[in-house]
Structure formats: structure tokens, C-alpha cells
């Protein structure tokens, strides 16, 4: 009998990487059962998508109601009210004391692409500045903006022009906020006139790059630089959005409002939907037909997003994220007393990470991080690694995870780290 893995290898491009060989059969809240009936605790949440848990009853009910009405008209052909209402809700909750407008698309990468299009249309400029270690998608502009070559850019040829990178401030890697700002100033002096820059795009917490939070002083300085030169600030909140960091949006931690915000993942609670929300006059820069897409703002995704916003508010998931993240970091600190490989524990809310170095060389150890991941998987806990050096484990469990399941996961995590040391 041919295994599912063999069938996958024969049928699907190897470019679609897979972290595990688990084939999901069903899922509820923070747990997944595979085709063989094995149970796993999910600390990936579809990469921060099901912040509200797998199959939250209110999300499922909202989608079922929408299924009974219509599934697709293309909003650009026959519009629908819940699209308009969701835009109104996002405009109201996004940070910034100014009028806002929204568009809906389907994926995070698509949101980033459109944010750049909007910024270029609004400013009449072409250049975009991004940060080393950042991740913004696998489309060509997304790849160009992403500050990591392997595996995202390898073999795909030349990237779009007029994209520039500066180092992201990571003290652990010897880059201070002051050094990063100095690099930006050198970029403006040596490579690109700031008056040609349409936008600076930044993740408030780097995702694939290693879950490094942006320092408040740094993002405030970037806001000032943008204002000085007429540059638009794009906050990529695709992974940080919707209660993950203890706020609805991570930028709220800094008291800084971006001109444009990209979002996806947690917005749909498991259904594909993404958005760009920003200053009304900026969002109106492209002409009619310049934005959109056949599936943009799919009715099921919109219905799910309404339920997600209700759940976050009613179940106080921002507060819950802070509580869970605090417990996780406290447990990791206790484990660190027995595991000197742990060199950093970080992250706001429930967007947390632990970083490992080799104890002999004090260099980043992707090997140790991967050993922890594989041992945990054998014990029934799904973990994800990340970071430019692959030596970071990131924690993205549903914020709705049950207390008893969370406690079980913490025991597995501790056992896995200690076993990896053997």
C-alpha cells in the first residue's frame, strides 16, 4: 500500500515544504488528530491563523449561515453588505486618529503587494525600504522585501528593483536600534534618495526572522523619519495581528500609528481573508479597478472574520494572550536553569520564542532547536522553528487553548529540551 508521504512526493512539488509528516484528520481548539488517530497539541496554529482555535463554534456557525445565503459573487461585480461592515469595523479599531479605508484580498502576500501598490500610487515614488530578517511573502515583491535568502529567494532570479534593506535591531545579534538607524541614514546618503522612497515596511515583531520585537524607541524614530521625508510607514501585522501579542494589533504596544497596515492569518480564524487598512486619502490613491481580485473578500472569509472580532472581544483574548505568554516565559525561565543552551526568551503576549546557542561555541544552534522540535513531535507537541539561523522555536498555540492542555504542553516542552541535551 502506498503511503500518504509517497503519494505526496509523487504528486506535489517539492517546493511546498512540510514541517511534519502528520496528515490531519480532524481538529478541535488546540488539538489535532491525524489519519492514524494520533493526538497532537498544536503550538503552530496554522502559523498564527487559528488564534481563536480550530473550528471555534462561533466561526463555524457564521460560515454555515453564509453558506446558506451565497458563496461567491465577486464583490467587484455584485457587492455585499458584510464586506462593507467588516471594513467599517477594521477602520474603527485600527490605531490612528485619522479617517481610514480598507480593501480585502485573500493572502498576506497579496496584502503586502497591494500595500506597496497603494504607497507608490499615493506618493508617486518607487523605492521601498525593508529590514533584514523580515518576511513579507513568496510573491516576487514579497520575496524582494523579505530579508532572508534561503529558502525564499533561491533559484528565482532577479528580484524587483528599488527595494532596499537595512539591519533590523536585534541586540542579541549585536545590532542596536542606534546602529540600525545609522544604517538607514547611510542608505539614504549612499544608495537611495529618501525623496524617492514610497514606503518603509516593518513587522512589529519579526515572524520568520526569529520573533524579535521592534524596540519602541526605534519604531518611533522610523515614524519621525517617514514624516520628515514624506515616506509612508507600512506595518506588516499579518502574523502579529488579532490578539496574538496581547493587543488587537502589535503597533498598539508602541503608541505609533502606521499609514498602512497589512493583515491576514488570524483575521479569518482558519478561512482565507486578508486586508489592507490605512489612511483614507492614501487608500484612495489607486483608480477604480486598480485594486481587488476575483476572490478578494470572499463571503465565507468575511463572515468568519466578523465572528473572530466578536470572539476576541467577548472572550477577552488579548488579556488571555498576556496570561498565557507570561506563564510560558516563566516556565521557560525555569527550564533555562537546567539548559544553558537557552540564550533568550522573548515576545509580547502569546507571540513568544526561545533561542538556542551551542554551549561550546556560543554560536546559534539550529541543530539543538530541531532536536527539541522532533522530540516534542514524538511526544505529541507540534512546534515550529524560525530565525535567520534556524535556532529559534516560536510558540503560536491558539489563544483559546484549554488550561489543562497548556499545562500538558509545558511538561512535554520541558522534557523535550532536557532530552535534547542528552
Coordinates of C-alpha atoms in Angstrom, one line a residue:
X1 CA 0.0 0.0 0.0
X2 CA 1.4 3.4 -1.0
X3 CA 1.9 5.7 2.0
X4 CA 0.5 9.2 2.0
X5 CA 4.0 10.6 2.1
X6 CA 4.9 8.6 -1.0
X7 CA 1.7 9.9 -2.7
X8 CA 2.6 13.4 -1.7
X9 CA 6.1 13.1 -3.1
X10 CA 4.8 11.8 -6.4
X11 CA 2.0 14.4 -6.8
X12 CA 3.1 17.7 -5.1
X13 CA 6.0 19.9 -6.0
X14 CA 8.9 19.6 -3.5
X15 CA 8.9 23.4 -3.3
X16 CA 5.9 23.0 -0.9
X17 CA 7.9 22.3 2.2
X18 CA 6.4 20.4 5.1
X19 CA 7.4 20.7 8.7
X20 CA 5.8 17.4 9.8
X21 CA 4.5 14.2 8.1
X22 CA 1.3 14.4 10.1
X23 CA -1.8 14.3 7.9
X24 CA -4.6 15.9 9.7
X25 CA -7.9 14.1 10.0
X26 CA -9.7 16.4 12.5
X27 CA -9.0 19.3 14.9
X28 CA -10.7 21.0 17.8
X29 CA -9.4 24.1 19.5
X30 CA -5.7 23.4 20.3
X31 CA -5.7 19.7 19.4
X32 CA -5.2 17.8 16.1
X33 CA -5.8 14.1 15.3
X34 CA -4.0 12.5 12.4
X35 CA -5.2 9.8 10.0
X36 CA -3.9 7.1 12.3
X37 CA -5.8 8.5 15.3
X38 CA -2.7 10.0 17.0
X39 CA -3.4 13.2 19.0
X40 CA -1.2 16.3 18.9
X41 CA -1.2 19.5 20.8
X42 CA -0.9 22.3 18.3
X43 CA 1.6 25.0 19.1
X44 CA 1.7 26.2 15.5
X45 CA -2.0 27.2 14.9
X46 CA -1.5 27.1 11.2
X47 CA 1.2 29.7 11.7
X48 CA -0.8 32.1 13.8
X49 CA -4.0 31.6 11.8
X50 CA -6.3 29.9 14.3
X51 CA -5.7 32.3 17.2
X52 CA -9.3 31.6 18.1
X53 CA -8.7 27.8 18.0
X54 CA -9.5 25.2 15.4
X55 CA -13.2 25.2 14.5
X56 CA -14.4 27.7 17.0
X57 CA -18.1 27.1 17.2
X58 CA -18.9 30.8 16.5
X59 CA -16.7 30.9 13.5
X60 CA -18.2 27.6 12.1
X61 CA -21.8 28.9 12.8
X62 CA -21.1 32.2 11.0
X63 CA -19.7 30.4 7.9
X64 CA -22.6 28.0 7.9
X65 CA -25.1 30.8 7.9
X66 CA -23.2 32.5 5.0
X67 CA -23.1 29.2 3.0
X68 CA -26.9 29.1 3.2
X69 CA -27.1 32.6 1.6
X70 CA -24.4 32.7 -1.1
X71 CA -20.8 31.6 -1.5
X72 CA -19.4 33.9 -4.2
X73 CA -20.4 36.8 -6.4
X74 CA -17.1 38.7 -6.6
X75 CA -17.5 41.9 -4.6
X76 CA -16.4 43.9 -7.6
X77 CA -19.4 42.6 -9.6
X78 CA -22.2 42.2 -7.1
X79 CA -21.1 43.6 -3.7
X80 CA -22.4 42.5 -0.3
X81 CA -23.0 44.3 3.0
X82 CA -20.9 42.2 5.3
X83 CA -17.8 43.2 3.3
X84 CA -18.7 46.8 3.9
X85 CA -19.4 46.2 7.5
X86 CA -16.1 44.4 8.1
X87 CA -14.2 47.3 6.5
X88 CA -16.1 49.7 8.9
X89 CA -15.1 47.6 11.9
X90 CA -11.4 47.4 10.9
X91 CA -11.3 51.2 10.2
X92 CA -12.7 51.8 13.7
X93 CA -10.3 49.5 15.6
X94 CA -7.0 50.2 13.8
X95 CA -4.7 52.6 15.6
X96 CA -4.5 56.1 14.3
X97 CA -6.6 59.3 14.8
X98 CA -7.5 59.8 11.2
X99 CA -10.0 58.6 8.6
X100 CA -9.3 55.1 7.3
X101 CA -10.4 52.9 4.4
X102 CA -9.9 49.2 3.8
X103 CA -9.6 46.7 1.0
X104 CA -9.9 42.9 1.3
X105 CA -7.8 40.3 -0.6
X106 CA -7.0 36.7 0.0
X107 CA -3.5 36.2 1.4
X108 CA -0.9 38.0 3.5
X109 CA 1.4 38.3 0.5
X110 CA -1.4 39.7 -1.6
X111 CA -2.0 42.3 1.2
X112 CA 1.7 43.3 1.1
X113 CA 1.7 43.5 -2.7
X114 CA -1.3 45.8 -2.6
X115 CA 0.1 48.0 0.2
X116 CA 3.2 48.7 -1.9
X117 CA 1.0 49.4 -5.0
X118 CA -1.1 51.8 -2.8
X119 CA 2.0 53.5 -1.4
X120 CA 3.5 54.0 -4.9
X121 CA 0.3 55.4 -6.2
X122 CA -0.1 57.8 -3.3
X123 CA 3.4 59.1 -3.3
X124 CA 4.4 58.9 -6.9
X125 CA 7.6 57.3 -5.7
X126 CA 9.0 53.8 -6.4
X127 CA 11.6 52.7 -3.7
X128 CA 10.7 50.7 -0.7
X129 CA 12.8 50.0 2.4
X130 CA 12.5 46.8 4.3
X131 CA 14.6 45.0 7.0
X132 CA 17.0 42.1 7.2
X133 CA 15.3 39.0 8.6
X134 CA 11.9 40.3 7.7
X135 CA 9.3 38.1 5.9
X136 CA 6.7 39.5 3.6
X137 CA 5.6 36.6 1.4
X138 CA 6.6 34.4 -1.6
X139 CA 5.3 36.6 -4.5
X140 CA 8.0 38.5 -6.3
X141 CA 7.6 41.7 -4.4
X142 CA 7.1 39.7 -1.2
X143 CA 10.4 37.9 -1.9
X144 CA 12.2 41.2 -2.7
X145 CA 11.0 42.7 0.6
X146 CA 11.9 39.5 2.6
X147 CA 15.3 39.8 4.2
X148 CA 16.2 36.1 4.1
X149 CA 17.6 34.3 1.0
X150 CA 17.3 30.6 1.9
X151 CA 14.8 29.2 1.2
X152 CA 12.7 32.0 -0.1
X153 CA 14.8 33.6 -2.9
X154 CA 17.0 30.7 -4.1
X155 CA 16.7 29.9 -7.8
X156 CA 14.1 32.5 -8.6
X157 CA 16.3 35.0 -10.4
X158 CA 16.3 38.8 -10.2
X159 CA 14.0 40.4 -7.6
X160 CA 12.0 43.6 -8.4
X161 CA 14.1 46.7 -8.4
X162 CA 14.1 49.7 -6.0
X163 CA 13.9 47.5 -2.8
X164 CA 16.5 48.2 -0.1
X165 CA 17.3 46.5 3.2
X166 CA 18.8 47.7 6.4
X167 CA 19.6 45.6 9.5
X168 CA 16.7 45.0 12.0
X169 CA 17.7 46.0 15.6
X170 CA 18.5 42.8 17.4
X171 CA 20.7 43.3 20.5
X172 CA 21.4 39.6 20.7
X173 CA 23.0 39.7 17.3
X174 CA 25.0 42.8 18.0
X175 CA 22.7 45.3 16.2
X176 CA 21.3 48.1 18.4
X177 CA 18.5 50.4 17.5
X178 CA 21.0 53.2 17.1
X179 CA 23.1 51.1 14.6
X180 CA 20.0 50.2 12.6
X181 CA 19.0 53.9 12.4
X182 CA 22.6 54.8 11.3
X183 CA 22.4 52.1 8.6
X184 CA 19.1 53.7 7.3
X185 CA 20.8 57.1 7.2
X186 CA 23.8 55.7 5.3
X187 CA 21.3 54.1 2.9
X188 CA 19.8 57.5 2.3
X189 CA 23.2 59.0 1.8
X190 CA 24.8 56.4 -0.4
X191 CA 22.1 54.4 -2.2
X192 CA 18.7 56.0 -2.5
X193 CA 17.4 59.5 -2.1
X194 CA 14.7 59.4 0.7
X195 CA 12.6 61.6 -1.6
X196 CA 12.3 58.6 -3.9
X197 CA 11.2 56.3 -1.2
X198 CA 7.4 55.5 -1.2
X199 CA 7.4 53.4 2.0
X200 CA 9.2 51.7 4.8
X201 CA 7.7 48.3 5.7
X202 CA 8.3 46.7 9.0
X203 CA 7.0 43.8 11.2
X204 CA 6.3 45.0 14.8
X205 CA 7.6 41.5 15.7
X206 CA 9.6 39.7 13.1
X207 CA 8.0 36.4 12.3
X208 CA 10.1 34.1 10.2
X209 CA 13.1 36.2 11.2
X210 CA 13.1 35.0 14.8
X211 CA 10.2 36.7 16.8
X212 CA 12.3 39.7 17.6
X213 CA 10.1 42.6 18.8
X214 CA 10.8 46.1 17.4
X215 CA 12.1 48.4 20.2
X216 CA 9.6 51.2 20.9
X217 CA 12.3 53.9 20.5
X218 CA 13.2 52.5 17.1
X219 CA 9.7 52.4 15.7
X220 CA 9.1 56.0 16.9
X221 CA 12.3 57.1 15.2
X222 CA 11.2 55.4 12.0
X223 CA 7.8 57.2 12.2
X224 CA 9.7 60.5 12.6
X225 CA 11.9 59.8 9.6
X226 CA 8.9 58.9 7.5
X227 CA 7.1 62.1 8.5
X228 CA 10.3 64.1 7.7
X229 CA 10.7 62.8 4.2
X230 CA 7.0 62.2 3.2
X231 CA 7.5 58.4 3.3
X232 CA 4.6 56.1 4.2
X233 CA 5.0 53.6 7.1
X234 CA 3.6 50.2 6.4
X235 CA 3.1 47.9 9.4
X236 CA 3.1 44.2 8.4
X237 CA 0.7 42.8 11.0
X238 CA 0.0 39.6 9.1
X239 CA 1.4 37.4 11.9
X240 CA 1.2 39.8 14.8
X241 CA -2.5 40.8 14.4
X242 CA -5.6 39.9 16.2
X243 CA -4.8 39.5 19.9
X244 CA -1.6 37.4 19.3
X245 CA 0.7 40.0 21.1
X246 CA -1.8 40.9 23.8
X247 CA -3.2 43.8 21.7
X248 CA -5.5 43.6 18.7
X249 CA -2.6 45.0 16.8
X250 CA 1.1 44.9 17.9
X251 CA 1.6 48.6 16.9
X252 CA -0.6 49.5 19.9
X253 CA 2.3 48.5 22.2
X254 CA 4.3 51.4 20.9
X255 CA 1.7 54.2 20.6
X256 CA 2.6 54.6 16.9
X257 CA 0.2 54.6 14.0
X258 CA 1.2 53.3 10.6
X259 CA -0.1 54.8 7.4
X260 CA -0.9 51.4 6.0
X261 CA -1.4 48.1 7.8
X262 CA -1.4 44.6 6.2
X263 CA -3.2 41.8 7.9
X264 CA -4.3 38.2 7.2
X265 CA -3.8 35.0 9.2
X266 CA -5.7 35.4 12.5
X267 CA -8.3 37.6 10.8
X268 CA -10.2 34.7 9.3
X269 CA -9.9 32.1 12.0
X270 CA -9.0 29.4 9.5
X271 CA -10.7 30.9 6.4
X272 CA -8.7 32.8 3.8
X273 CA -9.0 36.5 4.0
X274 CA -6.5 39.4 4.1
X275 CA -6.8 43.1 4.3
X276 CA -5.0 46.4 3.9
X277 CA -6.3 49.3 6.1
X278 CA -4.9 52.8 6.0
X279 CA -5.3 56.5 5.7
X280 CA -8.4 57.2 3.6
X281 CA -6.6 59.6 1.2
X282 CA -3.7 57.1 0.7
X283 CA -6.1 54.2 0.2
X284 CA -8.0 56.2 -2.4
X285 CA -4.9 56.9 -4.5
X286 CA -5.3 54.0 -6.9
X287 CA -8.0 54.4 -9.5
X288 CA -11.1 52.2 -9.7
X289 CA -10.1 48.7 -10.8
X290 CA -6.5 49.1 -9.7
X291 CA -7.2 47.0 -6.6
X292 CA -9.2 43.9 -5.9
X293 CA -9.3 40.3 -7.1
X294 CA -11.8 37.6 -8.1
X295 CA -11.8 36.0 -4.6
X296 CA -10.9 39.2 -2.7
X297 CA -13.1 39.4 0.3
X298 CA -14.7 36.0 -0.1
X299 CA -18.1 35.9 1.7
X300 CA -17.1 32.9 3.9
X301 CA -13.8 34.6 4.9
X302 CA -15.7 37.9 5.7
X303 CA -18.3 36.0 7.8
X304 CA -15.5 34.2 9.7
X305 CA -13.7 37.5 10.3
X306 CA -16.8 39.1 11.9
X307 CA -17.0 36.1 14.3
X308 CA -13.3 36.3 15.1
X309 CA -13.6 40.0 16.1
X310 CA -16.6 39.2 18.3
X311 CA -14.7 36.2 19.9
X312 CA -11.6 38.3 20.7
X313 CA -13.8 40.9 22.4
X314 CA -16.2 38.6 24.2
X315 CA -13.6 36.0 25.4
X316 CA -11.1 38.7 26.3
X317 CA -8.4 37.1 24.2
X318 CA -6.0 40.0 24.4
X319 CA -5.9 39.5 28.2
X320 CA -5.7 35.8 27.8
X321 CA -2.7 36.1 25.5
X322 CA -0.9 38.1 28.1
X323 CA -1.7 35.5 30.8
X324 CA -0.6 32.5 28.6
X325 CA 2.6 34.2 27.4
X326 CA 3.5 35.1 31.0
X327 CA 3.1 31.5 32.1
X328 CA 5.1 30.2 29.1
X329 CA 8.0 32.6 29.6
X330 CA 8.1 31.8 33.3
X331 CA 8.3 28.1 32.6
X332 CA 11.0 28.6 30.0
X333 CA 13.0 30.6 32.5
X334 CA 12.8 27.7 35.0
X335 CA 13.9 25.3 32.3
X336 CA 16.8 27.6 31.4
X337 CA 18.3 26.9 34.8
X338 CA 18.9 23.3 33.6
X339 CA 19.5 24.1 29.9
X340 CA 22.3 26.6 29.3
X341 CA 21.6 26.3 25.5
X342 CA 18.8 28.8 26.1
X343 CA 20.2 32.3 25.5
X344 CA 17.0 34.3 25.2
X345 CA 13.2 34.1 26.0
X346 CA 11.1 36.8 24.5
X347 CA 7.9 38.1 22.9
X348 CA 4.9 40.1 23.7
X349 CA 1.6 38.5 24.7
X350 CA 1.4 34.9 23.4
X351 CA 3.8 35.5 20.5
X352 CA 6.8 34.0 22.2
X353 CA 10.1 32.4 21.3
X354 CA 13.1 30.7 22.9
X355 CA 16.6 30.9 21.2
X356 CA 19.3 28.3 21.5
X357 CA 23.1 28.5 21.2
X358 CA 25.7 25.8 21.2
X359 CA 27.2 25.7 24.8
X360 CA 30.7 25.1 23.5
X361 CA 30.9 27.7 20.7
X362 CA 28.2 30.1 21.8
X363 CA 27.0 30.2 18.2
X364 CA 23.4 29.8 17.1
X365 CA 22.4 26.1 17.1
X366 CA 19.8 25.1 14.6
X367 CA 20.6 21.5 15.4
X368 CA 19.6 21.8 19.0
X369 CA 16.4 23.7 18.1
X370 CA 15.5 21.0 15.6
X371 CA 16.2 18.2 18.1
X372 CA 13.8 19.8 20.5
X373 CA 11.2 20.1 17.8
X374 CA 11.5 16.5 16.7
X375 CA 11.5 15.1 20.3
X376 CA 8.4 17.2 21.1
X377 CA 6.7 15.9 18.0
X378 CA 7.3 12.3 19.1
X379 CA 5.7 13.2 22.4
X380 CA 2.7 14.8 20.7
X381 CA 3.5 18.5 20.6
X382 CA 3.8 20.4 17.3
X383 CA 6.4 23.2 17.4
X384 CA 7.8 25.4 14.7
X385 CA 11.4 26.7 14.3
X386 CA 12.3 30.1 12.8
X387 CA 15.1 32.6 12.7
X388 CA 17.8 33.5 10.1
X389 CA 20.0 30.9 11.8
X390 CA 17.1 28.4 12.4
X391 CA 17.9 28.3 16.1
X392 CA 14.6 29.7 17.4
X393 CA 11.5 27.8 18.5
X394 CA 8.4 30.0 18.2
X395 CA 5.2 29.4 20.1
X396 CA 1.9 30.1 18.4
X397 CA -0.7 27.9 20.2
X398 CA -4.3 29.0 19.9
X399 CA -5.1 31.7 22.5
X400 CA -8.2 29.7 23.4
X401 CA -6.1 26.7 24.5
X402 CA -7.5 24.9 27.5
X403 CA -5.6 25.3 30.7
X404 CA -5.1 21.6 31.2
X405 CA -3.8 21.2 27.6
X406 CA -1.4 24.1 28.0
X407 CA -0.1 22.5 31.2
X408 CA 0.4 19.2 29.4
X409 CA 2.3 21.0 26.6
X410 CA 4.6 22.7 29.1
X411 CA 5.5 19.3 30.6
X412 CA 6.3 18.0 27.1
X413 CA 8.3 21.1 26.2
X414 CA 10.5 20.8 29.3
X415 CA 11.0 17.1 28.8
X416 CA 11.9 17.7 25.2
X417 CA 14.5 20.4 25.9
X418 CA 16.2 18.3 28.6
X419 CA 16.2 15.2 26.5
X420 CA 17.7 17.1 23.6
X421 CA 20.7 17.9 25.9
X422 CA 21.4 14.2 26.4

